[in-house]
Amino acid sequence: MKRENQSSVSEFLLLGLPIQPEKQVVYYALFLAMYLTTLLGNLLIILLIRLDSRLHTPMYFFLSHLALTDICFSSVTAPKMLMNMLMQTQSISYAGCICQAYFFLLFGDLDNFLLTSMAYDRYVAICHPLYYTKMMRQSLCFLLVVVSWVLSSAIALVYTLLLARLSFLRGNTLHHFFCDLSALLKLSSSDTTINQLVILTVGSVVITLPFMCILVSYGLIGATILRRPSIKGICKALSTCGSHLSVVSLYYGAIIALYFVPSSNNSNDKDIIMSVLCTVVTPMLNPFIYSLRNRDMKGALGNILRRGAFSA
């Protein structure tokens, strides 16, 4: 194993998914199909929002950025995983590993902040419908997205700079399919107390505070609906909030299972499986959720198809 200044390694070996060798081809085809579905589905959402003027609203503005983030988030890990499965290689350079960890954290945090902005948008739409246009003006939506990018970039940079100062003298084998931060900290031969402290404080705030904001938003939405209960009001709330709630449940369910439910010290299989759910499955399901449960998206898709058929 090549070392640089006897303090770090030049590359890491990714053991990949816990799959039997004879099943590699089947799983490769499955994950390739899932990744391509993620790309095409989220690109379709961006295209529909771009082309249909009726979707030029704050909710779909946030959704287009969420779709772009999901494409980037999945692309951080999936292509390397697929290439390793296809070529039967396991190595990733030290610089490539650090970059992968940075962008994984960046787009993971960005997903978090965008979902929170969408929850606020739904709160204003249902609880203050008369002031919706004034409160959710274009400048505010743009500001929320910019702040989300800035915060996510800064947080990911802090984690990555702290990671880059560590040494890896114990070995270079990661029991994962990508350069996961927790797996790298376990492998490090340096004192990771500061890293763990930053993860515990900053990470908890980044995950918990937005999640609490989402819960408060939907608590206020529920209180508003119950204050004036009607079948029409409930159906309208479900139609506008159902897709977002489904995505939030998937996203935070995977995060809670991955980072807050303790796993066995002898096995990383649960962490790997939950990471696949978080990085591959959830970004793939988001387009289906918003397409199948959203009348506006289905209407926009129908209009595009009819327009294409008419022009043909």
mmCIF file of C-alpha atoms in Angstrom:
data_model
loop_
_atom_site.group_PDB
_atom_site.id
_atom_site.type_symbol
_atom_site.label_atom_id
_atom_site.label_comp_id
_atom_site.label_asym_id
_atom_site.label_seq_id
_atom_site.Cartn_x
_atom_site.Cartn_y
_atom_site.Cartn_z
ATOM 1 C CA MET A 1 0.000 0.000 0.000
ATOM 2 C CA LYS A 2 1.520 3.278 -1.096
ATOM 3 C CA ARG A 3 1.725 5.984 1.565
ATOM 4 C CA GLU A 4 2.411 9.694 1.338
ATOM 5 C CA ASN A 5 4.685 11.136 4.071
ATOM 6 C CA GLN A 6 3.837 8.063 6.126
ATOM 7 C CA SER A 7 0.651 9.812 7.255
ATOM 8 C CA SER A 8 -1.973 9.003 4.676
ATOM 9 C CA VAL A 9 -2.811 6.646 1.857
ATOM 10 C CA SER A 10 -2.838 7.372 -1.857
ATOM 11 C CA GLU A 11 -6.007 5.369 -2.457
ATOM 12 C CA PHE A 12 -8.788 3.474 -0.703
ATOM 13 C CA LEU A 13 -10.303 0.106 -1.503
ATOM 14 C CA LEU A 14 -14.107 -0.008 -1.527
ATOM 15 C CA LEU A 15 -15.434 -3.460 -0.686
ATOM 16 C CA GLY A 16 -18.764 -2.515 -2.232
ATOM 17 C CA LEU A 17 -22.151 -4.076 -1.611
ATOM 18 C CA PRO A 18 -22.528 -7.350 0.311
ATOM 19 C CA ILE A 19 -23.464 -9.288 -2.839
ATOM 20 C CA GLN A 20 -22.406 -12.804 -3.777
ATOM 21 C CA PRO A 21 -20.144 -12.854 -6.884
ATOM 22 C CA GLU A 22 -22.546 -14.980 -8.920
ATOM 23 C CA LYS A 23 -25.285 -12.354 -8.423
ATOM 24 C CA GLN A 24 -23.174 -9.348 -9.419
ATOM 25 C CA VAL A 25 -24.561 -9.196 -12.973
ATOM 26 C CA VAL A 26 -28.186 -9.225 -11.812
ATOM 27 C CA TYR A 27 -27.613 -6.491 -9.232
ATOM 28 C CA TYR A 28 -25.564 -4.456 -11.679
ATOM 29 C CA ALA A 29 -28.467 -4.449 -14.145
ATOM 30 C CA LEU A 30 -30.895 -3.576 -11.336
ATOM 31 C CA PHE A 31 -28.862 -0.632 -10.009
ATOM 32 C CA LEU A 32 -28.116 0.616 -13.513
ATOM 33 C CA ALA A 33 -31.848 0.645 -14.279
ATOM 34 C CA MET A 34 -32.555 2.454 -11.002
ATOM 35 C CA TYR A 35 -29.889 5.079 -11.665
ATOM 36 C CA LEU A 36 -31.091 5.712 -15.216
ATOM 37 C CA THR A 37 -34.659 5.982 -13.907
ATOM 38 C CA THR A 38 -33.454 8.552 -11.370
ATOM 39 C CA LEU A 39 -31.790 10.606 -14.083
ATOM 40 C CA LEU A 40 -34.661 10.445 -16.565
ATOM 41 C CA GLY A 41 -37.418 10.907 -13.976
ATOM 42 C CA ASN A 42 -35.893 13.960 -12.336
ATOM 43 C CA LEU A 43 -34.887 15.460 -15.695
ATOM 44 C CA LEU A 44 -38.501 15.025 -16.798
ATOM 45 C CA ILE A 45 -39.708 16.953 -13.751
ATOM 46 C CA ILE A 46 -37.274 19.792 -14.491
ATOM 47 C CA LEU A 47 -38.337 19.808 -18.162
ATOM 48 C CA LEU A 48 -42.064 19.869 -17.379
ATOM 49 C CA ILE A 49 -41.666 22.724 -14.904
ATOM 50 C CA ARG A 50 -39.555 24.627 -17.404
ATOM 51 C CA LEU A 51 -41.955 24.194 -20.330
ATOM 52 C CA ASP A 52 -45.359 24.570 -18.641
ATOM 53 C CA SER A 53 -46.037 28.138 -17.518
ATOM 54 C CA ARG A 54 -48.729 26.925 -15.093
ATOM 55 C CA LEU A 55 -45.967 25.275 -13.051
ATOM 56 C CA HIS A 56 -44.031 28.520 -12.620
ATOM 57 C CA THR A 57 -45.006 28.762 -8.955
ATOM 58 C CA PRO A 58 -42.927 28.691 -5.731
ATOM 59 C CA MET A 59 -43.779 25.050 -5.010
ATOM 60 C CA TYR A 60 -42.566 23.854 -8.399
ATOM 61 C CA PHE A 61 -39.590 26.218 -8.261
ATOM 62 C CA PHE A 62 -38.427 24.354 -5.147
ATOM 63 C CA LEU A 63 -39.354 21.023 -6.719
ATOM 64 C CA SER A 64 -37.158 21.693 -9.762
ATOM 65 C CA HIS A 65 -34.209 22.390 -7.485
ATOM 66 C CA LEU A 66 -35.006 19.272 -5.460
ATOM 67 C CA ALA A 67 -35.027 17.200 -8.666
ATOM 68 C CA LEU A 68 -31.652 18.650 -9.701
ATOM 69 C CA THR A 69 -30.265 17.938 -6.233
ATOM 70 C CA ASP A 70 -31.499 14.336 -6.391
ATOM 71 C CA ILE A 71 -29.737 13.856 -9.741
ATOM 72 C CA CYS A 72 -26.478 15.177 -8.287
ATOM 73 C CA PHE A 73 -26.888 13.296 -4.996
ATOM 74 C CA SER A 74 -27.357 9.948 -6.735
ATOM 75 C CA SER A 75 -24.570 10.709 -9.229
ATOM 76 C CA VAL A 76 -22.053 11.179 -6.419
ATOM 77 C CA THR A 77 -22.098 7.470 -5.546
ATOM 78 C CA ALA A 78 -23.965 5.418 -8.174
ATOM 79 C CA PRO A 79 -21.611 5.773 -11.204
ATOM 80 C CA LYS A 80 -18.539 4.770 -9.169
ATOM 81 C CA MET A 81 -20.434 1.868 -7.602
ATOM 82 C CA LEU A 82 -21.599 0.662 -11.032
ATOM 83 C CA MET A 83 -18.126 1.014 -12.531
ATOM 84 C CA ASN A 84 -16.593 -0.990 -9.690
ATOM 85 C CA MET A 85 -19.213 -3.719 -10.123
ATOM 86 C CA LEU A 86 -18.640 -3.832 -13.890
ATOM 87 C CA MET A 87 -14.832 -3.642 -13.936
ATOM 88 C CA GLN A 88 -14.339 -5.632 -10.739
ATOM 89 C CA THR A 89 -12.132 -2.837 -9.392
ATOM 90 C CA GLN A 90 -12.284 -1.492 -5.870
ATOM 91 C CA SER A 91 -9.875 1.423 -5.751
ATOM 92 C CA ILE A 92 -10.616 5.114 -5.473
ATOM 93 C CA SER A 93 -7.920 7.759 -5.132
ATOM 94 C CA TYR A 94 -7.482 9.653 -1.879
ATOM 95 C CA ALA A 95 -8.468 12.938 -3.570
ATOM 96 C CA GLY A 96 -11.433 11.253 -5.248
ATOM 97 C CA CYS A 97 -12.567 9.842 -1.916
ATOM 98 C CA ILE A 98 -12.396 13.222 -0.179
ATOM 99 C CA CYS A 99 -14.287 14.868 -3.065
ATOM 100 C CA GLN A 100 -16.943 12.145 -2.977
ATOM 101 C CA ALA A 101 -17.432 12.651 0.761
ATOM 102 C CA TYR A 102 -17.733 16.433 0.252
ATOM 103 C CA PHE A 103 -20.353 16.272 -2.494
ATOM 104 C CA PHE A 104 -22.294 13.539 -0.682
ATOM 105 C CA LEU A 105 -22.576 15.811 2.358
ATOM 106 C CA LEU A 106 -23.323 18.872 0.202
ATOM 107 C CA PHE A 107 -26.253 17.403 -1.705
ATOM 108 C CA GLY A 108 -27.549 15.478 1.316
ATOM 109 C CA ASP A 109 -27.775 18.711 3.338
ATOM 110 C CA LEU A 110 -29.210 20.574 0.345
ATOM 111 C CA ASP A 111 -32.025 18.019 0.073
ATOM 112 C CA ASN A 112 -32.731 18.651 3.737
ATOM 113 C CA PHE A 113 -33.005 22.443 3.393
ATOM 114 C CA LEU A 114 -35.062 22.295 0.197
ATOM 115 C CA LEU A 115 -37.615 19.979 1.797
ATOM 116 C CA THR A 116 -37.884 22.467 4.669
ATOM 117 C CA SER A 117 -38.461 25.358 2.239
ATOM 118 C CA MET A 118 -41.176 23.331 0.506
ATOM 119 C CA ALA A 119 -42.853 22.673 3.864
ATOM 120 C CA TYR A 120 -42.895 26.418 4.574
ATOM 121 C CA ASP A 121 -44.399 27.021 1.148
ATOM 122 C CA ARG A 122 -47.208 24.552 1.875
ATOM 123 C CA TYR A 123 -47.797 26.182 5.285
ATOM 124 C CA VAL A 124 -48.230 29.623 3.712
ATOM 125 C CA ALA A 125 -50.438 28.250 0.910
ATOM 126 C CA ILE A 126 -52.904 26.562 3.302
ATOM 127 C CA CYS A 127 -52.726 28.714 6.435
ATOM 128 C CA HIS A 128 -52.411 32.121 4.735
ATOM 129 C CA PRO A 129 -53.854 31.685 1.228
ATOM 130 C CA LEU A 130 -54.829 35.358 0.840
ATOM 131 C CA TYR A 131 -51.260 36.475 1.485
ATOM 132 C CA TYR A 132 -49.560 33.643 -0.404
ATOM 133 C CA THR A 133 -48.468 35.726 -3.406
ATOM 134 C CA LYS A 134 -47.102 38.461 -1.172
ATOM 135 C CA MET A 135 -45.341 36.159 1.306
ATOM 136 C CA MET A 136 -43.911 33.695 -1.233
ATOM 137 C CA ARG A 137 -42.601 36.301 -3.645
ATOM 138 C CA GLN A 138 -39.950 35.355 -6.176
ATOM 139 C CA SER A 139 -37.138 37.117 -4.321
ATOM 140 C CA LEU A 140 -37.849 35.128 -1.147
ATOM 141 C CA CYS A 141 -37.887 31.803 -3.021
ATOM 142 C CA PHE A 142 -34.597 32.660 -4.693
ATOM 143 C CA LEU A 143 -33.118 33.713 -1.327
ATOM 144 C CA LEU A 144 -34.176 30.429 0.326
ATOM 145 C CA VAL A 145 -32.476 28.401 -2.421
ATOM 146 C CA VAL A 146 -29.297 30.503 -2.276
ATOM 147 C CA VAL A 147 -29.138 30.233 1.532
ATOM 148 C CA SER A 148 -29.659 26.464 1.243
ATOM 149 C CA TRP A 149 -26.712 26.201 -1.158
ATOM 150 C CA VAL A 150 -24.469 28.411 0.981
ATOM 151 C CA LEU A 151 -25.245 26.597 4.240
ATOM 152 C CA SER A 152 -24.872 23.153 2.640
ATOM 153 C CA SER A 153 -21.548 24.092 1.025
ATOM 154 C CA ALA A 154 -20.177 25.561 4.262
ATOM 155 C CA ILE A 155 -21.216 22.587 6.389
ATOM 156 C CA ALA A 156 -19.810 20.073 3.890
ATOM 157 C CA LEU A 157 -16.575 22.079 3.681
ATOM 158 C CA VAL A 158 -16.134 22.057 7.467
ATOM 159 C CA TYR A 159 -16.622 18.287 7.600
ATOM 160 C CA THR A 160 -14.254 17.739 4.662
ATOM 161 C CA LEU A 161 -11.468 19.973 6.027
ATOM 162 C CA LEU A 162 -11.611 18.132 9.340
ATOM 163 C CA LEU A 163 -11.548 14.838 7.448
ATOM 164 C CA ALA A 164 -8.532 15.874 5.348
ATOM 165 C CA ARG A 165 -6.405 16.428 8.462
ATOM 166 C CA LEU A 166 -6.715 12.781 9.532
ATOM 167 C CA SER A 167 -4.152 10.065 8.931
ATOM 168 C CA PHE A 168 -4.963 6.542 7.737
ATOM 169 C CA LEU A 169 -2.193 4.231 8.937
ATOM 170 C CA ARG A 170 -4.397 1.291 9.921
ATOM 171 C CA GLY A 171 -5.235 0.374 6.350
ATOM 172 C CA ASN A 172 -7.046 1.585 3.283
ATOM 173 C CA THR A 173 -10.015 -0.797 3.077
ATOM 174 C CA LEU A 174 -13.464 0.748 3.472
ATOM 175 C CA HIS A 175 -16.354 -1.621 4.192
ATOM 176 C CA HIS A 176 -18.700 0.406 2.042
ATOM 177 C CA PHE A 177 -19.557 1.152 -1.595
ATOM 178 C CA PHE A 178 -18.572 4.831 -1.323
ATOM 179 C CA CYS A 179 -16.463 7.080 0.899
ATOM 180 C CA ASP A 180 -18.898 7.399 3.774
ATOM 181 C CA LEU A 181 -17.819 9.842 6.476
ATOM 182 C CA SER A 182 -18.472 7.471 9.380
ATOM 183 C CA ALA A 183 -16.578 4.635 7.659
ATOM 184 C CA LEU A 184 -13.585 6.927 7.090
ATOM 185 C CA LEU A 185 -13.564 8.028 10.724
ATOM 186 C CA LYS A 186 -13.565 4.389 11.866
ATOM 187 C CA LEU A 187 -10.603 3.678 9.589
ATOM 188 C CA SER A 188 -8.548 6.683 10.680
ATOM 189 C CA SER A 189 -5.533 6.254 12.968
ATOM 190 C CA SER A 190 -5.794 9.876 14.182
ATOM 191 C CA ASP A 191 -7.754 11.276 17.089
ATOM 192 C CA THR A 192 -11.246 11.880 15.721
ATOM 193 C CA THR A 193 -12.651 13.560 18.841
ATOM 194 C CA ILE A 194 -13.047 16.937 17.124
ATOM 195 C CA ASN A 195 -14.648 15.318 14.087
ATOM 196 C CA GLN A 196 -17.102 13.406 16.252
ATOM 197 C CA LEU A 197 -17.916 16.533 18.255
ATOM 198 C CA VAL A 198 -18.609 18.586 15.115
ATOM 199 C CA ILE A 199 -20.743 15.794 13.659
ATOM 200 C CA LEU A 200 -22.698 15.497 16.903
ATOM 201 C CA THR A 201 -23.359 19.233 17.252
ATOM 202 C CA VAL A 202 -23.556 20.593 13.714
ATOM 203 C CA GLY A 203 -25.002 17.388 12.247
ATOM 204 C CA SER A 204 -27.722 17.189 14.875
ATOM 205 C CA VAL A 205 -28.711 20.807 14.279
ATOM 206 C CA VAL A 206 -28.680 20.426 10.486
ATOM 207 C CA ILE A 207 -30.923 17.366 10.626
ATOM 208 C CA THR A 208 -33.061 18.072 13.695
ATOM 209 C CA LEU A 209 -33.840 21.775 13.209
ATOM 210 C CA PRO A 210 -35.172 21.474 9.614
ATOM 211 C CA PHE A 211 -37.097 18.338 10.599
ATOM 212 C CA MET A 212 -38.684 20.203 13.525
ATOM 213 C CA CYS A 213 -39.569 23.082 11.176
ATOM 214 C CA ILE A 214 -41.295 20.615 8.855
ATOM 215 C CA LEU A 215 -43.213 19.073 11.777
ATOM 216 C CA VAL A 216 -44.277 22.511 13.034
ATOM 217 C CA SER A 217 -45.393 23.528 9.530
ATOM 218 C CA TYR A 218 -47.578 20.458 9.153
ATOM 219 C CA GLY A 219 -48.823 20.795 12.714
ATOM 220 C CA LEU A 220 -50.068 24.302 11.888
ATOM 221 C CA ILE A 221 -51.525 23.023 8.611
ATOM 222 C CA GLY A 222 -53.399 20.303 10.490
ATOM 223 C CA ALA A 223 -54.667 22.797 13.061
ATOM 224 C CA THR A 224 -55.900 25.098 10.282
ATOM 225 C CA ILE A 225 -57.769 22.267 8.566
ATOM 226 C CA LEU A 226 -59.367 21.057 11.827
ATOM 227 C CA ARG A 227 -60.439 24.590 12.672
ATOM 228 C CA ARG A 228 -62.589 24.641 9.544
ATOM 229 C CA PRO A 229 -63.163 20.950 8.797
ATOM 230 C CA SER A 230 -64.599 20.065 5.410
ATOM 231 C CA ILE A 231 -64.183 17.241 2.958
ATOM 232 C CA LYS A 232 -63.135 19.695 0.250
ATOM 233 C CA GLY A 233 -60.519 21.319 2.482
ATOM 234 C CA ILE A 234 -59.057 17.995 3.558
ATOM 235 C CA CYS A 235 -58.878 16.731 -0.043
ATOM 236 C CA LYS A 236 -57.195 19.958 -1.150
ATOM 237 C CA ALA A 237 -54.629 19.719 1.645
ATOM 238 C CA LEU A 238 -53.890 16.097 0.831
ATOM 239 C CA SER A 239 -53.498 16.881 -2.864
ATOM 240 C CA THR A 240 -51.039 19.714 -2.213
ATOM 241 C CA CYS A 241 -49.138 18.175 0.715
ATOM 242 C CA GLY A 242 -49.355 14.429 0.056
ATOM 243 C CA SER A 243 -46.420 14.238 -2.350
ATOM 244 C CA HIS A 244 -44.179 16.339 -0.139
ATOM 245 C CA LEU A 245 -45.084 14.338 2.960
ATOM 246 C CA SER A 246 -44.269 11.088 1.137
ATOM 247 C CA VAL A 247 -40.835 12.372 0.099
ATOM 248 C CA VAL A 248 -40.147 13.701 3.620
ATOM 249 C CA SER A 249 -41.082 10.313 5.100
ATOM 250 C CA LEU A 250 -38.737 8.493 2.728
ATOM 251 C CA TYR A 251 -35.857 10.919 3.238
ATOM 252 C CA TYR A 252 -35.974 11.220 7.021
ATOM 253 C CA GLY A 253 -36.887 7.569 7.485
ATOM 254 C CA ALA A 254 -33.674 6.570 5.718
ATOM 255 C CA ILE A 255 -31.617 9.118 7.701
ATOM 256 C CA ILE A 256 -33.041 8.004 11.056
ATOM 257 C CA ALA A 257 -32.422 4.333 10.245
ATOM 258 C CA LEU A 258 -28.906 5.094 9.008
ATOM 259 C CA TYR A 259 -27.597 7.518 11.619
ATOM 260 C CA PHE A 260 -29.807 7.262 14.709
ATOM 261 C CA VAL A 261 -30.558 3.533 14.983
ATOM 262 C CA PRO A 262 -27.482 1.751 16.379
ATOM 263 C CA SER A 263 -26.054 -1.111 14.346
ATOM 264 C CA SER A 264 -23.975 -4.108 15.291
ATOM 265 C CA ASN A 265 -20.248 -3.506 15.652
ATOM 266 C CA ASN A 266 -19.579 -6.730 13.783
ATOM 267 C CA SER A 267 -21.510 -5.929 10.655
ATOM 268 C CA ASN A 268 -21.923 -2.934 8.368
ATOM 269 C CA ASP A 269 -24.542 -4.570 6.164
ATOM 270 C CA LYS A 270 -27.396 -2.541 7.656
ATOM 271 C CA ASP A 271 -25.548 0.732 7.125
ATOM 272 C CA ILE A 272 -24.760 -0.207 3.524
ATOM 273 C CA ILE A 273 -28.346 -1.204 2.758
ATOM 274 C CA MET A 274 -29.738 1.995 4.280
ATOM 275 C CA SER A 275 -27.144 4.019 2.343
ATOM 276 C CA VAL A 276 -28.390 2.400 -0.888
ATOM 277 C CA LEU A 277 -31.942 3.348 0.105
ATOM 278 C CA CYS A 278 -30.867 6.929 0.796
ATOM 279 C CA THR A 279 -28.637 7.494 -2.252
ATOM 280 C CA VAL A 280 -30.241 5.335 -4.956
ATOM 281 C CA VAL A 281 -33.800 4.353 -4.080
ATOM 282 C CA THR A 282 -35.178 7.603 -2.615
ATOM 283 C CA PRO A 283 -34.002 9.878 -5.493
ATOM 284 C CA MET A 284 -35.538 7.369 -7.923
ATOM 285 C CA LEU A 285 -38.911 7.297 -6.153
ATOM 286 C CA ASN A 286 -39.320 11.070 -5.865
ATOM 287 C CA PRO A 287 -40.321 11.588 -9.544
ATOM 288 C CA PHE A 288 -42.893 8.778 -9.288
ATOM 289 C CA ILE A 289 -44.365 10.290 -6.131
ATOM 290 C CA TYR A 290 -44.711 13.742 -7.642
ATOM 291 C CA SER A 291 -45.942 12.393 -10.985
ATOM 292 C CA LEU A 292 -48.499 9.902 -9.702
ATOM 293 C CA ARG A 293 -49.896 11.992 -6.841
ATOM 294 C CA ASN A 294 -49.784 15.439 -8.405
ATOM 295 C CA ARG A 295 -52.578 16.504 -10.758
ATOM 296 C CA ASP A 296 -50.634 19.498 -12.128
ATOM 297 C CA MET A 297 -47.622 17.366 -13.066
ATOM 298 C CA LYS A 298 -49.801 14.781 -14.787
ATOM 299 C CA GLY A 299 -51.633 17.556 -16.626
ATOM 300 C CA ALA A 300 -48.349 19.126 -17.761
ATOM 301 C CA LEU A 301 -47.081 15.760 -18.982
ATOM 302 C CA GLY A 302 -50.317 15.167 -20.883
ATOM 303 C CA ASN A 303 -50.086 18.576 -22.526
ATOM 304 C CA ILE A 304 -46.488 17.962 -23.615
ATOM 305 C CA LEU A 305 -47.402 14.541 -25.061
ATOM 306 C CA ARG A 306 -50.446 15.926 -26.899
ATOM 307 C CA ARG A 307 -48.397 18.811 -28.244
ATOM 308 C CA GLY A 308 -45.754 16.377 -29.483
ATOM 309 C CA ALA A 309 -48.340 14.107 -31.061
ATOM 310 C CA PHE A 310 -50.043 17.064 -32.744
ATOM 311 C CA SER A 311 -46.773 18.421 -34.161
ATOM 312 C CA ALA A 312 -45.849 14.940 -35.435
#
